Amino acid sequence: MTATMEAESVLDGLATSLRPGRIARVPDPSPTYVSRLAALGGHRSDFQVFDYAHAHHNNVLIEGPTGLGKTSAVIAWAGRNGKPFYAVSSNVAIDPSQLFGKFVPDGIGGFRWQDGPVTDLVRHGGVLLINEINFLPERISTVLFSLLDSRREITLLDHEGEVITAHRDLLIVGDLNPDYEGTRPLNKALRNRFAIQMSWEYDDAIERQLVRGSSLRELAALLRRAQHDGEVDAPVSTGMLVEFEQIAAGLGLDAAIGNLVNHFPTEEERQAVNVVISAMLMNLEADYDTEVSR
Ligand SMILES: Nc1ncnc2c1ncn2[C@@H]1O[C@H](COP(=O)(O)OP(=O)(O)OP(=O)(O)O)[C@@H](O)[C@H]1O
Ligand SMILES: [Mg+2]
């Protein structure tokens, strides 16, 4: 991208984000987000991949287990680039009008069309995240098919069949968690619409920046090994480690430990987790400066 194109795109982003009546909002620039350095293999960071995808109108798919920063990455990129952001959550109850728009009373006895947040982004640009895209209900995915392929357009059947071609400033990201219980594979037609497909794992370099205590990172490694060996089911996410330290600081180490154990739903898992924690307890106490009464 040339400097002029870059400047144009920034100005365009600002203009759209300040437009009154926009539904999708520009997130905070998220100073706490730690960028992922090898997001696509090699040495390209997550933000470099998003920059590229945005410039080339490529859709991006992020696959990876829970709480490793998929959503945070997209929000952070949107915030830093001043782009309005909206996340579609793929729940079965979602009604297309919540995303694409509906007629609302105009206050003078009639009705006027009001864009939903997805239509708003398609019309004016921004960042659209489709969460858990493998669970997207069919009545939503059928509308999005033509947006995700080279047509880059949506048809609003409820609005006299209006066809909107996507603004050139639209970035579309889908995410999915391959480990969720009851998960299902992403259908091929949808997957093929994502030119860029990233597969992420918990990242040691990121966790070293986010998690102060080395004992907690070691504990996470042991619990992840236990999950790999089938001793526990629930994954230990980056988010859980961040929360552990916040709770340890606010409520004490014993509360943080109790809370961590409660993330594992079955009694067998909790016992296995407690055994691992007991082995690490002295180191945890040293890092978090308290003695746990057990
Ligand atoms: N790279 C990161 N920088 C800063 N915080 C992070 C990062 N990765 C994970 N986190 C922490 O983990 C929490 C969960 O992250 P996030 O919701 O983005 O995960 P996710 O991969 O989208 O999970 P899910 O699949 O459950 O939706 C965040 O609120 C943050 O505290
Ligand atoms: Mg998420």
mmCIF file of C-alpha atoms and ligand atoms in Angstrom:
data_model
loop_
_atom_site.group_PDB
_atom_site.id
_atom_site.type_symbol
_atom_site.label_atom_id
_atom_site.label_comp_id
_atom_site.label_asym_id
_atom_site.label_seq_id
_atom_site.Cartn_x
_atom_site.Cartn_y
_atom_site.Cartn_z
ATOM 1 C CA MET A 1 0.000 0.000 0.000
ATOM 2 C CA THR A 2 1.393 3.450 -0.857
ATOM 3 C CA ALA A 3 1.501 6.223 1.749
ATOM 4 C CA THR A 4 -1.321 8.039 -0.062
ATOM 5 C CA MET A 5 -3.512 4.937 -0.131
ATOM 6 C CA GLU A 6 -2.768 4.374 3.538
ATOM 7 C CA ALA A 7 -3.686 7.973 4.411
ATOM 8 C CA GLU A 8 -6.881 7.705 2.331
ATOM 9 C CA SER A 9 -7.847 4.518 4.103
ATOM 10 C CA VAL A 10 -7.227 6.067 7.549
ATOM 11 C CA LEU A 11 -9.291 9.146 6.647
ATOM 12 C CA ASP A 12 -11.997 6.944 5.231
ATOM 13 C CA GLY A 13 -12.022 4.880 8.412
ATOM 14 C CA LEU A 14 -12.293 8.022 10.532
ATOM 15 C CA ALA A 15 -15.038 9.479 8.384
ATOM 16 C CA THR A 16 -17.127 6.328 8.651
ATOM 17 C CA SER A 17 -16.519 5.902 12.367
ATOM 18 C CA LEU A 18 -17.673 9.453 13.069
ATOM 19 C CA ARG A 19 -20.748 9.204 10.852
ATOM 20 C CA PRO A 20 -23.796 9.846 13.010
ATOM 21 C CA GLY A 21 -26.213 6.956 13.213
ATOM 22 C CA ARG A 22 -23.575 4.286 12.719
ATOM 23 C CA ILE A 23 -24.559 1.186 14.624
ATOM 24 C CA ALA A 24 -21.221 -0.602 14.744
ATOM 25 C CA ARG A 25 -18.828 1.140 17.164
ATOM 26 C CA VAL A 26 -15.074 1.713 17.044
ATOM 27 C CA PRO A 27 -13.569 -0.246 19.971
ATOM 28 C CA ASP A 28 -10.969 1.174 22.371
ATOM 29 C CA PRO A 29 -7.471 0.776 20.974
ATOM 30 C CA SER A 30 -6.927 -2.019 23.561
ATOM 31 C CA PRO A 31 -3.426 -1.264 24.899
ATOM 32 C CA THR A 32 -3.382 -4.615 26.744
ATOM 33 C CA TYR A 33 -3.543 -6.775 23.638
ATOM 34 C CA VAL A 34 -0.290 -8.635 22.961
ATOM 35 C CA SER A 35 0.178 -9.242 19.267
ATOM 36 C CA ARG A 36 0.823 -12.796 18.025
ATOM 37 C CA LEU A 37 4.109 -12.873 16.139
ATOM 38 C CA ALA A 38 3.836 -16.029 14.037
ATOM 39 C CA ALA A 39 0.177 -15.888 13.158
ATOM 40 C CA LEU A 40 0.342 -17.701 9.841
ATOM 41 C CA GLY A 41 3.550 -19.646 10.194
ATOM 42 C CA GLY A 42 6.716 -17.751 9.373
ATOM 43 C CA HIS A 43 7.193 -14.313 10.800
ATOM 44 C CA ARG A 44 4.010 -12.450 10.050
ATOM 45 C CA SER A 45 2.141 -11.033 13.000
ATOM 46 C CA ASP A 46 -1.628 -11.192 13.371
ATOM 47 C CA PHE A 47 -1.861 -7.469 12.601
ATOM 48 C CA GLN A 48 0.259 -7.841 9.440
ATOM 49 C CA VAL A 49 -2.061 -10.589 8.250
ATOM 50 C CA PHE A 50 -5.134 -8.431 8.976
ATOM 51 C CA ASP A 51 -3.505 -5.474 7.167
ATOM 52 C CA TYR A 52 -2.867 -7.655 4.131
ATOM 53 C CA ALA A 53 -6.349 -9.210 4.179
ATOM 54 C CA HIS A 54 -7.961 -5.787 4.538
ATOM 55 C CA ALA A 55 -5.985 -4.357 1.605
ATOM 56 C CA HIS A 56 -6.751 -7.363 -0.629
ATOM 57 C CA HIS A 57 -10.373 -7.980 0.419
ATOM 58 C CA ASN A 58 -9.521 -11.450 1.660
ATOM 59 C CA ASN A 59 -11.650 -13.003 4.367
ATOM 60 C CA VAL A 60 -9.773 -14.395 7.374
ATOM 61 C CA LEU A 61 -10.580 -17.543 9.329
ATOM 62 C CA ILE A 62 -9.039 -18.097 12.780
ATOM 63 C CA GLU A 63 -9.208 -21.586 14.258
ATOM 64 C CA GLY A 64 -8.099 -22.280 17.795
ATOM 65 C CA PRO A 65 -9.113 -23.355 21.283
ATOM 66 C CA THR A 66 -10.987 -21.144 23.712
ATOM 67 C CA GLY A 67 -9.534 -18.051 25.350
ATOM 68 C CA LEU A 68 -6.364 -17.675 23.285
ATOM 69 C CA GLY A 69 -7.220 -14.252 21.948
ATOM 70 C CA LYS A 70 -9.114 -14.787 18.679
ATOM 71 C CA THR A 71 -11.791 -12.216 19.491
ATOM 72 C CA SER A 72 -9.313 -9.918 21.258
ATOM 73 C CA ALA A 73 -7.042 -9.855 18.192
ATOM 74 C CA VAL A 74 -9.801 -8.711 15.861
ATOM 75 C CA ILE A 75 -11.116 -6.098 18.306
ATOM 76 C CA ALA A 76 -7.580 -4.787 18.910
ATOM 77 C CA TRP A 77 -6.915 -4.455 15.167
ATOM 78 C CA ALA A 78 -10.225 -2.631 14.658
ATOM 79 C CA GLY A 79 -9.547 -0.314 17.614
ATOM 80 C CA ARG A 80 -6.032 0.563 16.532
ATOM 81 C CA ASN A 81 -7.153 1.275 12.986
ATOM 82 C CA GLY A 82 -10.204 3.304 14.040
ATOM 83 C CA LYS A 83 -12.640 0.907 12.362
ATOM 84 C CA PRO A 84 -16.190 0.204 13.544
ATOM 85 C CA PHE A 85 -16.532 -3.388 14.744
ATOM 86 C CA TYR A 86 -19.382 -5.823 15.207
ATOM 87 C CA ALA A 87 -19.367 -9.482 16.204
ATOM 88 C CA VAL A 88 -22.104 -11.840 15.075
ATOM 89 C CA SER A 89 -22.601 -14.583 17.630
ATOM 90 C CA SER A 90 -23.747 -17.806 16.069
ATOM 91 C CA ASN A 91 -26.620 -18.759 18.321
ATOM 92 C CA VAL A 92 -29.602 -20.653 17.018
ATOM 93 C CA ALA A 93 -32.103 -18.083 18.261
ATOM 94 C CA ILE A 94 -30.635 -15.208 16.266
ATOM 95 C CA ASP A 95 -33.082 -13.539 13.916
ATOM 96 C CA PRO A 96 -31.812 -12.161 10.566
ATOM 97 C CA SER A 97 -33.465 -8.790 11.267
ATOM 98 C CA GLN A 98 -31.174 -8.299 14.292
ATOM 99 C CA LEU A 99 -28.192 -8.375 11.929
ATOM 100 C CA PHE A 100 -29.479 -7.050 8.639
ATOM 101 C CA GLY A 101 -32.185 -4.572 9.624
ATOM 102 C CA LYS A 102 -35.924 -4.047 9.814
ATOM 103 C CA PHE A 103 -38.680 -1.500 9.374
ATOM 104 C CA VAL A 104 -39.265 0.619 12.480
ATOM 105 C CA PRO A 105 -41.937 3.264 13.230
ATOM 106 C CA ASP A 106 -40.825 6.635 11.842
ATOM 107 C CA GLY A 107 -42.714 8.661 14.474
ATOM 108 C CA ILE A 108 -45.090 10.233 11.937
ATOM 109 C CA GLY A 109 -47.345 7.277 11.383
ATOM 110 C CA GLY A 110 -45.280 5.337 8.887
ATOM 111 C CA PHE A 111 -42.258 3.089 8.872
ATOM 112 C CA ARG A 112 -38.650 3.559 7.857
ATOM 113 C CA TRP A 113 -35.923 1.038 7.175
ATOM 114 C CA GLN A 114 -33.196 0.765 9.796
ATOM 115 C CA ASP A 115 -29.981 -1.076 8.909
ATOM 116 C CA GLY A 116 -28.827 -3.763 11.333
ATOM 117 C CA PRO A 117 -25.166 -3.800 12.410
ATOM 118 C CA VAL A 118 -23.998 -6.169 9.644
ATOM 119 C CA THR A 119 -25.678 -4.085 6.944
ATOM 120 C CA ASP A 120 -24.155 -0.976 8.520
ATOM 121 C CA LEU A 121 -20.656 -2.457 8.161
ATOM 122 C CA VAL A 122 -21.289 -3.709 4.627
ATOM 123 C CA ARG A 123 -22.581 -0.292 3.558
ATOM 124 C CA HIS A 124 -19.988 1.911 5.281
ATOM 125 C CA GLY A 125 -17.006 -0.337 6.072
ATOM 126 C CA GLY A 126 -15.442 -1.689 9.244
ATOM 127 C CA VAL A 127 -14.632 -5.053 10.757
ATOM 128 C CA LEU A 128 -17.153 -7.879 10.869
ATOM 129 C CA LEU A 129 -16.345 -10.835 13.121
ATOM 130 C CA ILE A 130 -18.435 -13.981 12.765
ATOM 131 C CA ASN A 131 -17.978 -15.941 15.977
ATOM 132 C CA GLU A 132 -18.114 -19.739 15.920
ATOM 133 C CA ILE A 133 -18.882 -19.693 12.240
ATOM 134 C CA ASN A 134 -19.364 -23.475 12.191
ATOM 135 C CA PHE A 135 -22.521 -22.931 14.276
ATOM 136 C CA LEU A 136 -23.920 -20.146 12.094
ATOM 137 C CA PRO A 137 -27.633 -20.872 11.514
ATOM 138 C CA GLU A 138 -28.472 -21.497 7.875
ATOM 139 C CA ARG A 139 -30.893 -18.567 7.607
ATOM 140 C CA ILE A 140 -27.926 -16.272 8.352
ATOM 141 C CA SER A 141 -25.241 -18.088 6.344
ATOM 142 C CA THR A 142 -27.399 -18.074 3.200
ATOM 143 C CA VAL A 143 -27.471 -14.258 3.309
ATOM 144 C CA LEU A 144 -23.726 -14.103 3.991
ATOM 145 C CA PHE A 145 -22.640 -16.507 1.209
ATOM 146 C CA SER A 146 -22.631 -13.811 -1.467
ATOM 147 C CA LEU A 147 -20.883 -11.371 0.895
ATOM 148 C CA LEU A 148 -18.095 -13.840 1.551
ATOM 149 C CA ASP A 149 -17.369 -14.726 -2.083
ATOM 150 C CA SER A 150 -16.103 -12.548 -4.928
ATOM 151 C CA ARG A 151 -19.502 -10.871 -5.299
ATOM 152 C CA ARG A 152 -19.004 -9.177 -1.890
ATOM 153 C CA GLU A 153 -22.672 -8.209 -1.701
ATOM 154 C CA ILE A 154 -25.754 -8.832 0.407
ATOM 155 C CA THR A 155 -29.365 -8.849 -0.694
ATOM 156 C CA LEU A 156 -31.903 -7.472 1.775
ATOM 157 C CA LEU A 157 -35.026 -9.418 0.885
ATOM 158 C CA ASP A 158 -36.918 -7.612 3.641
ATOM 159 C CA HIS A 159 -35.946 -4.245 2.139
ATOM 160 C CA GLU A 160 -37.368 -4.585 -1.377
ATOM 161 C CA GLY A 161 -34.472 -6.844 -2.393
ATOM 162 C CA GLU A 162 -31.917 -4.068 -2.015
ATOM 163 C CA VAL A 163 -28.470 -5.273 -3.098
ATOM 164 C CA ILE A 164 -25.529 -3.681 -1.292
ATOM 165 C CA THR A 165 -21.999 -4.137 -2.565
ATOM 166 C CA ALA A 166 -19.542 -4.195 0.305
ATOM 167 C CA HIS A 167 -17.637 -1.003 1.041
ATOM 168 C CA ARG A 168 -13.971 -1.417 0.099
ATOM 169 C CA ASP A 169 -13.053 -0.870 3.752
ATOM 170 C CA LEU A 170 -14.807 -4.039 4.979
ATOM 171 C CA LEU A 171 -12.729 -6.767 6.651
ATOM 172 C CA ILE A 172 -14.505 -10.043 7.443
ATOM 173 C CA VAL A 173 -13.082 -12.463 10.006
ATOM 174 C CA GLY A 174 -14.634 -15.762 11.082
ATOM 175 C CA ASP A 175 -13.527 -17.781 14.068
ATOM 176 C CA LEU A 176 -14.123 -21.277 15.256
ATOM 177 C CA ASN A 177 -13.096 -23.472 18.112
ATOM 178 C CA PRO A 178 -12.359 -27.015 16.946
ATOM 179 C CA ASP A 179 -12.474 -28.424 20.502
ATOM 180 C CA TYR A 180 -15.926 -27.368 21.651
ATOM 181 C CA GLU A 181 -18.221 -30.089 22.794
ATOM 182 C CA GLY A 182 -20.841 -30.716 20.155
ATOM 183 C CA THR A 183 -18.709 -28.902 17.609
ATOM 184 C CA ARG A 184 -19.220 -29.554 13.946
ATOM 185 C CA PRO A 185 -16.895 -29.145 11.002
ATOM 186 C CA LEU A 186 -17.210 -25.968 8.976
ATOM 187 C CA ASN A 187 -19.053 -26.748 5.789
ATOM 188 C CA LYS A 188 -16.781 -26.706 2.740
ATOM 189 C CA ALA A 189 -18.649 -24.016 0.867
ATOM 190 C CA LEU A 190 -18.169 -21.628 3.790
ATOM 191 C CA ARG A 191 -14.547 -22.614 4.469
ATOM 192 C CA ASN A 192 -13.615 -22.062 0.806
ATOM 193 C CA ARG A 193 -14.750 -18.471 1.098
ATOM 194 C CA PHE A 194 -11.867 -17.671 3.471
ATOM 195 C CA ALA A 195 -8.683 -17.010 1.485
ATOM 196 C CA ILE A 196 -6.623 -16.758 4.670
ATOM 197 C CA GLN A 197 -6.904 -19.491 7.293
ATOM 198 C CA MET A 198 -4.940 -19.241 10.531
ATOM 199 C CA SER A 199 -4.667 -22.010 13.093
ATOM 200 C CA TRP A 200 -3.630 -20.791 16.534
ATOM 201 C CA GLU A 201 -2.503 -22.560 19.707
ATOM 202 C CA TYR A 202 -1.793 -21.188 23.186
ATOM 203 C CA ASP A 203 1.323 -19.095 22.696
ATOM 204 C CA ASP A 204 4.140 -19.154 25.207
ATOM 205 C CA ALA A 205 5.598 -15.829 24.075
ATOM 206 C CA ILE A 206 2.222 -14.118 24.559
ATOM 207 C CA GLU A 207 1.637 -15.754 27.937
ATOM 208 C CA ARG A 208 5.091 -14.703 29.159
ATOM 209 C CA GLN A 209 4.033 -11.111 28.560
ATOM 210 C CA LEU A 210 0.579 -11.461 30.072
ATOM 211 C CA VAL A 211 1.240 -13.743 33.033
ATOM 212 C CA ARG A 212 3.701 -12.545 35.678
ATOM 213 C CA GLY A 213 4.189 -15.758 37.685
ATOM 214 C CA SER A 214 6.348 -18.458 36.092
ATOM 215 C CA SER A 215 4.774 -21.002 38.493
ATOM 216 C CA LEU A 216 1.355 -20.328 36.985
ATOM 217 C CA ARG A 217 2.702 -20.774 33.460
ATOM 218 C CA GLU A 218 4.279 -24.055 34.577
ATOM 219 C CA LEU A 219 1.004 -25.128 36.150
ATOM 220 C CA ALA A 220 -0.758 -24.347 32.859
ATOM 221 C CA ALA A 221 1.769 -26.448 30.948
ATOM 222 C CA LEU A 222 1.190 -29.401 33.314
ATOM 223 C CA LEU A 223 -2.601 -29.105 33.081
ATOM 224 C CA ARG A 224 -2.424 -28.846 29.283
ATOM 225 C CA ARG A 225 -0.320 -31.992 29.231
ATOM 226 C CA ALA A 226 -2.940 -33.679 31.436
ATOM 227 C CA GLN A 227 -5.595 -32.583 28.938
ATOM 228 C CA HIS A 228 -3.519 -33.929 26.052
ATOM 229 C CA ASP A 229 -3.191 -37.260 27.900
ATOM 230 C CA GLY A 230 -6.953 -37.383 28.452
ATOM 231 C CA GLU A 231 -6.826 -36.955 32.269
ATOM 232 C CA VAL A 232 -8.869 -33.752 32.153
ATOM 233 C CA ASP A 233 -11.258 -32.449 29.509
ATOM 234 C CA ALA A 234 -11.398 -28.711 30.060
ATOM 235 C CA PRO A 235 -8.655 -26.636 28.407
ATOM 236 C CA VAL A 236 -6.599 -24.098 30.387
ATOM 237 C CA SER A 237 -6.908 -20.917 28.361
ATOM 238 C CA THR A 238 -4.761 -17.809 28.291
ATOM 239 C CA GLY A 239 -7.802 -15.941 29.578
ATOM 240 C CA MET A 240 -7.990 -18.230 32.639
ATOM 241 C CA LEU A 241 -4.372 -17.416 33.510
ATOM 242 C CA VAL A 242 -4.985 -13.678 33.222
ATOM 243 C CA GLU A 243 -8.062 -14.049 35.442
ATOM 244 C CA PHE A 244 -6.113 -16.159 37.937
ATOM 245 C CA GLU A 245 -3.641 -13.324 38.516
ATOM 246 C CA GLN A 246 -6.411 -10.732 38.734
ATOM 247 C CA ILE A 247 -8.271 -12.806 41.332
ATOM 248 C CA ALA A 248 -5.072 -13.583 43.239
ATOM 249 C CA ALA A 249 -4.402 -9.832 43.448
ATOM 250 C CA GLY A 250 -7.964 -8.918 44.423
ATOM 251 C CA LEU A 251 -9.235 -11.857 46.475
ATOM 252 C CA GLY A 252 -6.095 -13.805 47.339
ATOM 253 C CA LEU A 253 -4.289 -16.879 46.043
ATOM 254 C CA ASP A 254 -6.689 -19.379 47.637
ATOM 255 C CA ALA A 255 -9.647 -17.787 45.823
ATOM 256 C CA ALA A 256 -7.719 -17.828 42.543
ATOM 257 C CA ILE A 257 -6.935 -21.517 43.012
ATOM 258 C CA GLY A 258 -10.514 -22.369 43.986
ATOM 259 C CA ASN A 259 -11.782 -20.527 40.940
ATOM 260 C CA LEU A 260 -9.340 -22.320 38.639
ATOM 261 C CA VAL A 261 -10.418 -25.709 39.984
ATOM 262 C CA ASN A 262 -14.078 -24.799 39.434
ATOM 263 C CA HIS A 263 -13.417 -24.414 35.702
ATOM 264 C CA PHE A 264 -13.164 -28.217 35.560
ATOM 265 C CA PRO A 265 -16.702 -29.558 35.654
ATOM 266 C CA THR A 266 -16.347 -33.134 36.938
ATOM 267 C CA GLU A 267 -15.190 -34.375 40.351
ATOM 268 C CA GLU A 268 -12.541 -36.622 38.733
ATOM 269 C CA GLU A 269 -11.060 -33.684 36.850
ATOM 270 C CA ARG A 270 -11.022 -31.543 39.992
ATOM 271 C CA GLN A 271 -9.159 -34.236 41.886
ATOM 272 C CA ALA A 272 -6.571 -34.553 39.112
ATOM 273 C CA VAL A 273 -6.189 -30.751 38.995
ATOM 274 C CA ASN A 274 -5.789 -30.526 42.777
ATOM 275 C CA VAL A 275 -2.969 -33.083 42.669
ATOM 276 C CA VAL A 276 -1.093 -30.972 40.104
ATOM 277 C CA ILE A 277 -1.743 -27.772 42.073
ATOM 278 C CA SER A 278 -0.480 -29.335 45.332
ATOM 279 C CA ALA A 279 2.797 -30.168 43.636
ATOM 280 C CA MET A 280 3.147 -26.529 42.536
ATOM 281 C CA LEU A 281 1.789 -24.866 45.683
ATOM 282 C CA MET A 282 5.039 -23.634 47.197
ATOM 283 C CA ASN A 283 6.073 -22.004 43.938
ATOM 284 C CA LEU A 284 2.658 -20.391 43.546
ATOM 285 C CA GLU A 285 2.886 -19.034 47.106
ATOM 286 C CA ALA A 286 6.342 -17.642 46.383
ATOM 287 C CA ASP A 287 5.139 -15.916 43.200
ATOM 288 C CA TYR A 288 1.909 -14.573 44.659
ATOM 289 C CA ASP A 289 3.277 -13.774 48.038
ATOM 290 C CA THR A 290 0.670 -15.511 50.195
ATOM 291 C CA GLU A 291 0.248 -18.710 52.097
ATOM 292 C CA VAL A 292 -2.779 -20.758 51.211
ATOM 293 C CA SER A 293 -4.666 -22.268 54.125
ATOM 294 C CA ARG A 294 -5.643 -25.760 53.006
HETATM 295 N N1 LIG B 1 -2.877 -11.857 22.946
HETATM 296 C C1 LIG B 1 -3.556 -11.485 24.028
HETATM 297 N N2 LIG B 1 -3.361 -10.256 24.553
HETATM 298 C C2 LIG B 1 -4.038 -9.864 25.659
HETATM 299 N N3 LIG B 1 -4.961 -10.643 26.278
HETATM 300 C C3 LIG B 1 -5.173 -11.879 25.808
HETATM 301 C C4 LIG B 1 -4.503 -12.357 24.656
HETATM 302 N N4 LIG B 1 -4.914 -13.615 24.400
HETATM 303 C C5 LIG B 1 -5.826 -13.917 25.341
HETATM 304 N N5 LIG B 1 -5.982 -12.874 26.185
HETATM 305 C C6 LIG B 1 -6.856 -12.891 27.388
HETATM 306 O O1 LIG B 1 -7.759 -13.962 27.225
HETATM 307 C C7 LIG B 1 -9.117 -13.516 27.307
HETATM 308 C C8 LIG B 1 -9.947 -14.297 26.325
HETATM 309 O O2 LIG B 1 -9.561 -13.936 25.011
HETATM 310 P P1 LIG B 1 -10.573 -14.024 23.778
HETATM 311 O O3 LIG B 1 -11.978 -13.854 24.232
HETATM 312 O O4 LIG B 1 -10.061 -13.098 22.750
HETATM 313 O O5 LIG B 1 -10.357 -15.544 23.345
HETATM 314 P P2 LIG B 1 -11.048 -16.370 22.176
HETATM 315 O O6 LIG B 1 -9.937 -17.111 21.507
HETATM 316 O O7 LIG B 1 -11.887 -15.478 21.350
HETATM 317 O O8 LIG B 1 -11.927 -17.404 23.003
HETATM 318 P P3 LIG B 1 -13.318 -18.122 22.629
HETATM 319 O O9 LIG B 1 -13.001 -19.196 21.609
HETATM 320 O O10 LIG B 1 -13.765 -18.729 23.916
HETATM 321 O O11 LIG B 1 -14.240 -17.079 22.103
HETATM 322 C C9 LIG B 1 -9.052 -12.030 27.036
HETATM 323 O O12 LIG B 1 -10.076 -11.347 27.695
HETATM 324 C C10 LIG B 1 -7.686 -11.643 27.594
HETATM 325 O O13 LIG B 1 -7.773 -11.450 28.987
HETATM 326 MG MG MG B 2 -13.978 -15.444 20.942
#
